[in-house]
Amino acid sequence: MSQALQALPHRHVLTLPAVPKAVRVARETAEQTLVEWGIGLRHRAVDPALLILSELVTNSVRHAAHVSPEVTVIYAAAHDCFAFAVHDRHPHKPHLRTALTGPGGLATVMELVLGLGGTAVVRADADGEGKSIWITLPL
Protein backbone atom coordinates (compact mmCIF):
# COMPACT_ATOMS: atom_id res chain seq x y z
CA MET A 1 0.00 0.00 0.00
CA SER A 2 1.29 3.45 -0.85
CA GLN A 3 2.40 5.90 1.82
CA ALA A 4 -0.45 8.23 0.88
CA LEU A 5 -3.03 5.52 1.53
CA GLN A 6 -1.34 4.51 4.79
CA ALA A 7 -1.74 8.10 5.95
CA LEU A 8 -5.53 8.04 5.63
CA PRO A 9 -6.96 8.37 9.15
CA HIS A 10 -9.83 5.88 8.74
CA ARG A 11 -9.29 2.20 7.97
CA HIS A 12 -11.33 -1.01 8.13
CA VAL A 13 -10.36 -4.51 6.92
CA LEU A 14 -12.86 -7.24 6.09
CA THR A 15 -11.96 -10.80 5.08
CA LEU A 16 -14.70 -13.03 3.72
CA PRO A 17 -15.07 -16.45 2.13
CA ALA A 18 -14.97 -16.09 -1.66
CA VAL A 19 -18.65 -16.96 -2.12
CA PRO A 20 -21.45 -14.94 -3.78
CA LYS A 21 -22.72 -13.64 -0.43
CA ALA A 22 -19.38 -11.78 -0.03
CA VAL A 23 -20.55 -9.16 -2.53
CA ARG A 24 -23.53 -8.14 -0.40
CA VAL A 25 -21.54 -8.22 2.85
CA ALA A 26 -18.71 -6.10 1.38
CA ARG A 27 -21.22 -3.54 0.11
CA GLU A 28 -23.18 -3.38 3.38
CA THR A 29 -19.92 -3.04 5.33
CA ALA A 30 -18.87 -0.17 3.07
CA GLU A 31 -22.18 1.61 3.72
CA GLN A 32 -21.90 1.14 7.50
CA THR A 33 -18.26 2.20 7.52
CA LEU A 34 -18.89 5.33 5.47
CA VAL A 35 -21.68 6.38 7.83
CA GLU A 36 -19.44 5.76 10.86
CA TRP A 37 -16.77 7.93 9.25
CA GLY A 38 -19.24 10.77 8.64
CA ILE A 39 -19.44 10.34 4.88
CA GLY A 40 -23.07 10.63 3.87
CA LEU A 41 -24.53 7.89 1.70
CA ARG A 42 -26.04 10.61 -0.52
CA HIS A 43 -22.61 11.90 -1.55
CA ARG A 44 -22.32 11.73 -5.34
CA ALA A 45 -19.33 9.35 -5.18
CA VAL A 46 -20.95 6.78 -2.89
CA ASP A 47 -23.29 4.96 -5.31
CA PRO A 48 -20.59 4.60 -7.98
CA ALA A 49 -18.10 3.50 -5.31
CA LEU A 50 -20.50 0.79 -4.14
CA LEU A 51 -21.02 -0.38 -7.71
CA ILE A 52 -17.25 -0.50 -8.29
CA LEU A 53 -16.73 -2.40 -5.04
CA SER A 54 -19.49 -4.87 -5.94
CA GLU A 55 -17.98 -5.52 -9.36
CA LEU A 56 -14.47 -6.09 -7.99
CA VAL A 57 -15.66 -8.48 -5.27
CA THR A 58 -17.82 -10.28 -7.83
CA ASN A 59 -14.76 -10.72 -10.07
CA SER A 60 -12.78 -12.21 -7.18
CA VAL A 61 -15.59 -14.60 -6.32
CA ARG A 62 -16.15 -15.65 -9.94
CA HIS A 63 -12.60 -15.86 -11.21
CA ALA A 64 -10.32 -16.38 -8.22
CA ALA A 65 -12.22 -18.51 -5.68
CA HIS A 66 -10.75 -21.77 -7.01
CA VAL A 67 -7.26 -20.64 -5.88
CA SER A 68 -8.20 -17.98 -3.34
CA PRO A 69 -10.79 -19.17 -0.82
CA GLU A 70 -10.94 -15.71 0.75
CA VAL A 71 -11.33 -12.18 -0.50
CA THR A 72 -10.18 -9.22 1.59
CA VAL A 73 -11.57 -5.71 1.30
CA ILE A 74 -9.66 -2.80 2.78
CA TYR A 75 -11.58 0.45 3.25
CA ALA A 76 -9.81 3.75 3.96
CA ALA A 77 -10.88 7.39 3.98
CA ALA A 78 -10.01 10.96 4.81
CA HIS A 79 -12.09 14.12 4.60
CA ASP A 80 -11.31 14.44 0.87
CA CYS A 81 -11.13 10.85 -0.41
CA PHE A 82 -12.45 7.32 -0.10
CA ALA A 83 -10.19 4.42 -1.04
CA PHE A 84 -10.74 0.70 -1.04
CA ALA A 85 -8.93 -2.39 -2.22
CA VAL A 86 -10.13 -5.84 -3.12
CA HIS A 87 -7.50 -8.53 -2.61
CA ASP A 88 -7.38 -12.16 -3.67
CA ARG A 89 -4.61 -14.72 -4.11
CA HIS A 90 -5.15 -15.38 -7.82
CA PRO A 91 -1.99 -14.51 -9.79
CA HIS A 92 -3.76 -12.91 -12.79
CA LYS A 93 -3.36 -9.13 -12.77
CA PRO A 94 -5.89 -7.40 -15.02
CA HIS A 95 -4.76 -4.55 -17.26
CA LEU A 96 -7.08 -1.76 -16.15
CA ARG A 97 -6.24 0.69 -18.93
CA THR A 98 -7.08 -1.80 -21.69
CA ALA A 99 -10.27 -2.71 -19.83
CA LEU A 100 -11.73 0.60 -21.02
CA THR A 101 -12.03 -0.69 -24.58
CA GLY A 102 -13.48 -4.08 -23.73
CA PRO A 103 -16.87 -5.28 -22.60
CA GLY A 104 -17.68 -6.33 -19.07
CA GLY A 105 -17.30 -5.32 -15.50
CA LEU A 106 -13.80 -3.89 -15.55
CA ALA A 107 -14.77 -1.51 -18.36
CA THR A 108 -17.61 -0.27 -16.16
CA VAL A 109 -15.26 0.02 -13.19
CA MET A 110 -12.78 2.12 -15.15
CA GLU A 111 -15.49 4.31 -16.67
CA LEU A 112 -16.86 5.10 -13.22
CA VAL A 113 -13.44 5.65 -11.64
CA LEU A 114 -12.25 8.00 -14.38
CA GLY A 115 -15.62 9.77 -14.53
CA LEU A 116 -15.26 10.64 -10.85
CA GLY A 117 -11.65 11.77 -11.24
CA GLY A 118 -10.35 8.78 -9.29
CA THR A 119 -7.54 6.31 -9.75
CA ALA A 120 -7.32 2.54 -10.09
CA VAL A 121 -4.12 0.58 -9.53
CA VAL A 122 -3.32 -3.13 -9.50
CA ARG A 123 -0.67 -4.06 -6.94
CA ALA A 124 0.90 -7.51 -6.97
CA ASP A 125 1.61 -9.34 -3.72
CA ALA A 126 5.30 -9.61 -2.91
CA ASP A 127 5.30 -13.29 -3.86
CA GLY A 128 3.51 -12.62 -7.18
CA GLU A 129 0.73 -15.04 -6.30
CA GLY A 130 -2.00 -12.53 -5.56
CA LYS A 131 -3.01 -8.93 -6.10
CA SER A 132 -5.03 -6.02 -4.83
CA ILE A 133 -6.98 -3.59 -6.95
CA TRP A 134 -6.93 -0.20 -5.25
CA ILE A 135 -9.55 2.41 -6.06
CA THR A 136 -9.25 5.98 -4.79
CA LEU A 137 -12.10 8.43 -5.31
CA PRO A 138 -12.21 12.11 -4.38
CA LEU A 139 -14.99 13.24 -2.04
XYZ file of N, CA, C and O in Angstrom:
556
model
N 0.848 -1.173 0.000
C 0.000 0.000 0.000
C 0.893 1.235 0.000
O 1.904 1.279 0.668
N 0.476 2.245 -0.748
C 1.287 3.449 -0.852
C 1.283 4.231 0.455
O 0.391 4.089 1.278
N 2.297 5.078 0.612
C 2.401 5.903 1.815
C 1.193 6.817 1.953
O 0.718 7.047 3.048
N 0.699 7.334 0.822
C -0.455 8.234 0.880
C -1.668 7.515 1.441
O -2.413 8.069 2.252
N -1.882 6.268 1.020
C -3.033 5.522 1.529
C -2.837 5.127 2.986
O -3.790 5.098 3.754
N -1.606 4.839 3.387
C -1.344 4.514 4.790
C -1.636 5.696 5.692
O -1.970 5.518 6.857
N -1.534 6.903 5.145
C -1.738 8.103 5.946
C -3.211 8.434 6.157
O -3.522 9.308 6.947
N -4.104 7.756 5.458
C -5.527 8.043 5.628
C -5.955 7.674 7.050
O -5.624 6.594 7.536
N -6.678 8.570 7.726
C -6.964 8.365 9.147
C -7.977 7.255 9.450
O -7.977 6.728 10.554
N -8.823 6.908 8.496
C -9.828 5.879 8.737
C -9.463 4.620 7.965
O -9.087 4.687 6.798
N -9.613 3.458 8.629
C -9.295 2.197 7.965
C -10.140 1.081 8.571
O -10.359 1.034 9.773
N -10.577 0.181 7.705
C -11.328 -1.012 8.130
C -10.960 -2.145 7.188
O -10.891 -1.940 5.969
N -10.718 -3.341 7.723
C -10.357 -4.506 6.919
C -11.401 -5.591 7.153
O -11.773 -5.872 8.293
N -11.839 -6.196 6.055
C -12.861 -7.236 6.093
C -12.383 -8.410 5.242
O -12.065 -8.229 4.062
N -12.316 -9.602 5.823
C -11.956 -10.805 5.079
C -13.154 -11.736 5.090
O -13.732 -12.001 6.145
N -13.500 -12.205 3.897
C -14.702 -13.029 3.719
C -14.386 -14.274 2.901
O -13.467 -14.252 2.075
N -15.191 -15.318 3.057
C -15.071 -16.447 2.135
C -15.418 -15.975 0.722
O -16.299 -15.124 0.546
N -14.735 -16.503 -0.272
C -14.973 -16.094 -1.665
C -16.199 -16.821 -2.212
O -16.110 -17.733 -3.036
N -17.355 -16.411 -1.710
C -18.648 -16.962 -2.123
C -19.549 -15.791 -2.524
O -19.278 -14.644 -2.141
N -20.607 -16.047 -3.303
C -21.448 -14.942 -3.782
C -21.948 -13.987 -2.692
O -22.045 -12.785 -2.920
N -22.230 -14.487 -1.522
C -22.716 -13.641 -0.427
C -21.704 -12.552 -0.053
O -22.065 -11.511 0.502
N -20.428 -12.762 -0.367
C -19.381 -11.783 -0.034
C -19.652 -10.425 -0.668
O -19.313 -9.392 -0.085
N -20.275 -10.419 -1.840
C -20.549 -9.155 -2.533
C -21.480 -8.288 -1.684
O -21.205 -7.107 -1.441
N -22.554 -8.882 -1.213
C -23.526 -8.138 -0.400
C -22.903 -7.682 0.915
O -23.067 -6.529 1.335
N -22.156 -8.568 1.556
C -21.542 -8.224 2.846
C -20.511 -7.097 2.674
O -20.468 -6.160 3.474
N -19.710 -7.157 1.632
C -18.711 -6.099 1.385
C -19.397 -4.756 1.153
O -18.936 -3.715 1.643
N -20.482 -4.776 0.405
C -21.223 -3.538 0.107
C -21.875 -2.975 1.370
O -21.785 -1.776 1.637
N -22.536 -3.844 2.138
C -23.179 -3.384 3.376
C -22.144 -2.852 4.369
O -22.385 -1.855 5.053
N -20.990 -3.505 4.437
C -19.922 -3.043 5.325
C -19.419 -1.676 4.882
O -19.162 -0.801 5.716
N -19.289 -1.487 3.574
C -18.873 -0.172 3.065
C -19.869 0.904 3.486
O -19.469 1.979 3.957
N -21.153 0.632 3.336
C -22.175 1.612 3.720
C -22.080 1.946 5.206
O -22.090 3.121 5.587
N -21.989 0.919 6.046
C -21.903 1.143 7.497
C -20.642 1.916 7.858
O -20.678 2.831 8.692
N -19.538 1.560 7.229
C -18.259 2.202 7.516
C -18.274 3.664 7.100
O -17.819 4.538 7.846
N -18.811 3.938 5.932
C -18.886 5.326 5.472
C -19.710 6.181 6.434
O -19.321 7.305 6.767
N -20.835 5.653 6.879
C -21.677 6.384 7.825
C -20.913 6.634 9.128
O -20.920 7.749 9.659
N -20.226 5.600 9.636
C -19.441 5.761 10.864
C -18.369 6.833 10.708
O -18.032 7.527 11.663
N -17.824 6.955 9.513
C -16.768 7.932 9.250
C -17.319 9.314 8.900
O -16.570 10.229 8.580
N -18.630 9.472 8.920
C -19.239 10.768 8.645
C -19.366 11.109 7.175
O -19.558 12.268 6.818
N -19.275 10.116 6.317
C -19.442 10.339 4.877
C -20.869 9.930 4.530
O -21.241 8.772 4.651
N -21.668 10.892 4.140
C -23.072 10.633 3.870
C -23.279 9.719 2.674
O -22.579 9.822 1.669
N -24.245 8.830 2.789
C -24.534 7.892 1.704
C -25.127 8.586 0.481
O -25.198 7.995 -0.588
N -25.508 9.851 0.630
C -26.043 10.607 -0.515
C -24.959 11.362 -1.280
O -25.251 12.013 -2.278
N -23.711 11.256 -0.824
C -22.612 11.898 -1.550
C -22.563 11.324 -2.956
O -22.755 10.126 -3.155
N -22.265 12.154 -3.935
C -22.318 11.725 -5.338
C -21.358 10.596 -5.683
O -21.566 9.865 -6.630
N -20.304 10.415 -4.898
C -19.334 9.352 -5.184
C -19.722 8.009 -4.565
O -19.169 6.976 -4.941
N -20.666 8.004 -3.639
C -20.948 6.776 -2.890
C -21.593 5.693 -3.754
O -21.125 4.551 -3.764
N -22.654 6.001 -4.479
C -23.293 4.960 -5.305
C -22.331 4.366 -6.331
O -22.242 3.140 -6.453
N -21.569 5.200 -7.071
C -20.591 4.605 -7.983
C -19.529 3.785 -7.250
O -19.118 2.727 -7.732
N -19.103 4.252 -6.075
C -18.103 3.500 -5.306
C -18.636 2.131 -4.916
O -17.931 1.120 -5.018
N -19.894 2.070 -4.508
C -20.496 0.794 -4.136
C -20.636 -0.135 -5.337
O -20.448 -1.348 -5.216
N -20.940 0.432 -6.496
C -21.021 -0.379 -7.713
C -19.634 -0.919 -8.086
O -19.486 -2.095 -8.422
N -18.621 -0.078 -8.007
C -17.248 -0.502 -8.295
C -16.834 -1.619 -7.335
O -16.307 -2.656 -7.748
N -17.068 -1.405 -6.055
C -16.735 -2.404 -5.044
C -17.439 -3.725 -5.338
O -16.824 -4.793 -5.313
N -18.724 -3.658 -5.636
C -19.491 -4.872 -5.936
C -18.912 -5.618 -7.136
O -18.792 -6.845 -7.121
N -18.539 -4.885 -8.161
C -17.976 -5.516 -9.362
C -16.636 -6.176 -9.060
O -16.381 -7.294 -9.509
N -15.783 -5.514 -8.297
C -14.473 -6.089 -7.992
C -14.578 -7.330 -7.107
O -13.879 -8.324 -7.324
N -15.469 -7.299 -6.120
C -15.656 -8.479 -5.268
C -16.279 -9.610 -6.090
O -15.863 -10.768 -5.975
N -17.229 -9.274 -6.951
C -17.821 -10.283 -7.833
C -16.751 -10.950 -8.693
O -16.735 -12.175 -8.847
N -15.842 -10.158 -9.248
C -14.764 -10.716 -10.066
C -13.898 -11.677 -9.257
O -13.521 -12.746 -9.752
N -13.579 -11.311 -8.023
C -12.778 -12.205 -7.184
C -13.521 -13.504 -6.905
O -12.936 -14.589 -6.966
N -14.794 -13.400 -6.610
C -15.591 -14.598 -6.321
C -15.698 -15.479 -7.566
O -15.513 -16.693 -7.503
N -15.968 -14.876 -8.704
C -16.154 -15.650 -9.940
C -14.871 -16.243 -10.502
O -14.858 -17.352 -11.008
N -13.804 -15.465 -10.477
C -12.605 -15.855 -11.210
C -11.438 -16.321 -10.340
O -10.493 -16.900 -10.872
N -11.477 -16.057 -9.047
C -10.319 -16.383 -8.216
C -10.612 -17.393 -7.113
O -9.681 -17.924 -6.514
N -11.867 -17.680 -6.836
C -12.217 -18.514 -5.683
C -11.574 -19.895 -5.726
O -11.259 -20.463 -4.679
N -11.340 -20.426 -6.920
C -10.746 -21.766 -7.006
C -9.312 -21.814 -6.487
O -8.831 -22.871 -6.102
N -8.616 -20.692 -6.454
C -7.264 -20.644 -5.882
C -7.170 -19.721 -4.668
O -6.166 -19.725 -3.962
N -8.196 -18.939 -4.441
C -8.202 -17.977 -3.344
C -9.514 -18.121 -2.578
O -10.514 -17.495 -2.930
N -9.530 -18.925 -1.535
C -10.793 -19.174 -0.822
C -11.322 -17.970 -0.044
O -12.450 -17.997 0.429
N -10.505 -16.917 0.057
C -10.941 -15.713 0.754
C -10.700 -14.487 -0.115
O -9.796 -14.460 -0.945
N -11.513 -13.487 0.116
C -11.332 -12.178 -0.501
C -11.276 -11.170 0.653
O -12.032 -11.279 1.620
N -10.336 -10.241 0.553
C -10.182 -9.225 1.594
C -10.483 -7.861 0.992
O -10.022 -7.547 -0.107
N -11.263 -7.083 1.718
C -11.566 -5.713 1.304
C -10.991 -4.782 2.367
O -11.219 -4.974 3.552
N -10.237 -3.814 1.902
C -9.663 -2.797 2.782
C -10.337 -1.477 2.434
O -10.347 -1.072 1.268
N -10.922 -0.841 3.421
C -11.575 0.449 3.249
C -10.721 1.497 3.948
O -10.231 1.256 5.057
N -10.562 2.664 3.337
C -9.808 3.747 3.960
C -10.418 5.079 3.509
O -10.985 5.166 2.418
N -10.300 6.101 4.352
C -10.882 7.394 3.984
C -10.214 8.526 4.752
O -9.607 8.328 5.801
N -10.364 9.696 4.181
C -10.012 10.963 4.814
C -11.142 11.920 4.460
O -12.097 11.539 3.780
N -11.016 13.160 4.874
C -12.087 14.119 4.601
C -12.274 14.365 3.103
O -13.350 14.749 2.665
N -11.234 14.111 2.302
C -11.312 14.440 0.874
C -11.249 13.240 -0.068
O -11.248 13.419 -1.282
N -11.174 12.011 0.479
C -11.133 10.849 -0.412
C -11.614 9.583 0.283
O -11.577 9.475 1.508
N -12.055 8.656 -0.535
C -12.453 7.318 -0.100
C -11.659 6.340 -0.953
O -11.629 6.464 -2.178
N -10.989 5.405 -0.313
C -10.195 4.417 -1.040
C -10.599 3.032 -0.557
O -10.991 2.853 0.603
N -10.508 2.078 -1.451
C -10.736 0.697 -1.043
C -9.956 -0.219 -1.973
O -9.629 0.138 -3.101
N -9.652 -1.382 -1.445
C -8.930 -2.387 -2.221
C -9.652 -3.707 -2.080
O -10.198 -4.014 -1.019
N -9.628 -4.479 -3.149
C -10.132 -5.844 -3.123
C -8.935 -6.739 -3.421
O -8.269 -6.573 -4.443
N -8.678 -7.665 -2.508
C -7.499 -8.526 -2.608
C -7.908 -9.994 -2.705
O -8.797 -10.442 -1.987
N -7.252 -10.705 -3.614
C -7.376 -12.161 -3.666
C -6.011 -12.743 -4.001
O -5.080 -12.014 -4.326
N -5.891 -14.047 -3.901
C -4.610 -14.721 -4.107
C -4.503 -15.354 -5.498
O -3.677 -16.225 -5.723
N -5.297 -14.909 -6.449
C -5.148 -15.382 -7.821
C -4.025 -14.579 -8.484
O -3.965 -13.360 -8.342
N -3.131 -15.234 -9.233
C -1.987 -14.513 -9.795
C -2.306 -13.597 -10.977
O -1.500 -12.714 -11.295
N -3.455 -13.760 -11.633
C -3.759 -12.909 -12.791
C -3.945 -11.455 -12.352
O -4.697 -11.162 -11.429
N -3.242 -10.563 -13.037
C -3.365 -9.131 -12.772
C -3.995 -8.464 -13.983
O -3.373 -8.392 -15.035
N -5.223 -8.008 -13.863
C -5.893 -7.397 -15.020
C -5.212 -6.098 -15.440
O -4.620 -5.390 -14.626
N -5.299 -5.810 -16.709
C -4.763 -4.553 -17.257
C -5.916 -3.553 -17.279
O -6.780 -3.605 -18.158
N -5.938 -2.660 -16.320
C -7.077 -1.762 -16.150
C -7.228 -0.773 -17.296
O -8.337 -0.437 -17.677
N -6.134 -0.295 -17.841
C -6.236 0.687 -18.932
C -6.859 0.075 -20.175
O -7.661 0.691 -20.845
N -6.491 -1.166 -20.508
C -7.082 -1.798 -21.692
C -8.511 -2.250 -21.419
O -9.252 -2.504 -22.361
N -8.894 -2.326 -20.157
C -10.270 -2.707 -19.829
C -11.268 -1.682 -20.361
O -12.415 -2.011 -20.623
N -10.837 -0.453 -20.535
C -11.732 0.600 -21.024
C -12.322 0.282 -22.395
O -13.434 0.687 -22.701
N -11.578 -0.419 -23.213
C -12.031 -0.686 -24.579
C -12.785 -2.002 -24.702
O -13.323 -2.301 -25.758
N -12.814 -2.782 -23.649
C -13.477 -4.083 -23.727
C -14.832 -4.070 -23.056
O -15.206 -3.125 -22.383
N -15.573 -5.157 -23.262
C -16.870 -5.277 -22.602
C -16.678 -5.785 -21.168
O -15.607 -6.248 -20.797
N -17.707 -5.691 -20.379
C -17.678 -6.331 -19.072
C -17.476 -5.393 -17.914
O -17.423 -4.173 -18.056
N -17.335 -6.034 -16.757
C -17.303 -5.319 -15.502
C -16.133 -4.384 -15.308
O -16.292 -3.299 -14.758
N -14.941 -4.782 -15.758
C -13.797 -3.889 -15.554
C -13.907 -2.626 -16.395
O -13.437 -1.567 -15.978
N -14.540 -2.716 -17.555
C -14.769 -1.509 -18.357
C -15.675 -0.548 -17.590
O -15.422 0.660 -17.541
N -16.705 -1.090 -16.966
C -17.612 -0.269 -16.156
C -16.869 0.345 -14.975
O -17.033 1.526 -14.674
N -16.050 -0.463 -14.322
C -15.256 0.023 -13.191
C -14.411 1.212 -13.624
O -14.422 2.273 -12.992
N -13.669 1.050 -14.705
C -12.777 2.119 -15.148
C -13.545 3.353 -15.607
O -13.120 4.478 -15.341
N -14.662 3.161 -16.263
C -15.491 4.305 -16.669
C -15.930 5.119 -15.456
O -15.854 6.344 -15.445
N -16.403 4.415 -14.431
C -16.860 5.096 -13.219
C -15.702 5.781 -12.491
O -15.830 6.938 -12.070
N -14.599 5.080 -12.337
C -13.439 5.652 -11.636
C -12.970 6.919 -12.330
O -12.802 7.978 -11.698
N -12.751 6.847 -13.635
C -12.251 8.003 -14.375
C -13.283 9.123 -14.426
O -12.927 10.303 -14.363
N -14.558 8.767 -14.515
C -15.622 9.770 -14.527
C -15.691 10.574 -13.235
O -16.110 11.729 -13.233
N -15.274 9.955 -12.142
C -15.265 10.638 -10.850
C -13.922 11.305 -10.548
O -13.743 11.888 -9.479
N -12.963 11.184 -11.466
C -11.650 11.770 -11.239
C -10.797 10.950 -10.285
O -9.881 11.476 -9.653
N -11.090 9.656 -10.200
C -10.355 8.783 -9.292
C -9.225 8.043 -9.977
O -8.911 8.292 -11.147
N -8.628 7.134 -9.224
C -7.539 6.315 -9.753
C -7.811 4.846 -9.441
O -8.483 4.524 -8.460
N -7.247 3.986 -10.290
C -7.321 2.537 -10.088
C -5.935 1.970 -10.345
O -5.314 2.296 -11.353
N -5.462 1.145 -9.432
C -4.118 0.583 -9.532
C -4.178 -0.883 -9.124
O -4.827 -1.232 -8.142
N -3.474 -1.725 -9.887
C -3.315 -3.130 -9.504
C -1.955 -3.260 -8.842
O -0.947 -2.835 -9.407
N -1.937 -3.840 -7.656
C -0.675 -4.056 -6.941
C -0.502 -5.553 -6.701
O -1.356 -6.183 -6.072
N 0.600 -6.098 -7.172
C 0.898 -7.510 -6.972
C 1.371 -7.751 -5.543
O 2.029 -6.896 -4.945
N 1.039 -8.927 -5.006
C 1.607 -9.343 -3.721
C 3.107 -9.537 -3.904
O 3.580 -9.801 -5.012
N 3.844 -9.466 -2.839
C 5.299 -9.608 -2.906
C 5.724 -10.933 -3.529
O 6.721 -10.996 -4.238
N 4.945 -11.987 -3.304
C 5.300 -13.292 -3.864
C 4.761 -13.509 -5.280
O 4.978 -14.556 -5.883
N 4.040 -12.527 -5.822
C 3.514 -12.623 -7.175
C 2.316 -13.538 -7.325
O 1.805 -13.739 -8.424
N 1.825 -14.074 -6.230
C 0.725 -15.044 -6.297
C -0.643 -14.446 -5.999
O -1.621 -15.174 -5.908
N -0.728 -13.175 -5.833
C -2.001 -12.527 -5.564
C -1.902 -11.059 -5.934
O -0.856 -10.583 -6.364
N -3.014 -10.359 -5.782
C -3.009 -8.932 -6.105
C -4.138 -8.224 -5.379
O -5.087 -8.840 -4.887
N -3.991 -6.905 -5.329
C -5.033 -6.017 -4.826
C -5.334 -5.007 -5.913
O -4.415 -4.535 -6.596
N -6.594 -4.687 -6.066
C -6.978 -3.592 -6.949
C -7.428 -2.455 -6.046
O -8.400 -2.588 -5.305
N -6.664 -1.362 -6.093
C -6.927 -0.196 -5.249
C -7.673 0.848 -6.049
O -7.259 1.223 -7.144
N -8.743 1.331 -5.483
C -9.549 2.408 -6.062
C -9.508 3.586 -5.100
O -9.739 3.416 -3.901
N -9.213 4.766 -5.603
C -9.248 5.984 -4.794
C -10.157 6.982 -5.490
O -9.979 7.263 -6.679
N -11.134 7.484 -4.750
C -12.105 8.429 -5.307
C -12.120 9.711 -4.475
O -12.126 9.646 -3.244
N -12.110 10.861 -5.138
C -12.206 12.115 -4.377
C -13.610 12.277 -3.805
O -14.588 11.832 -4.389
N -13.683 12.936 -2.661
C -14.986 13.237 -2.043
C -15.251 14.728 -2.133
O -14.370 15.533 -2.103
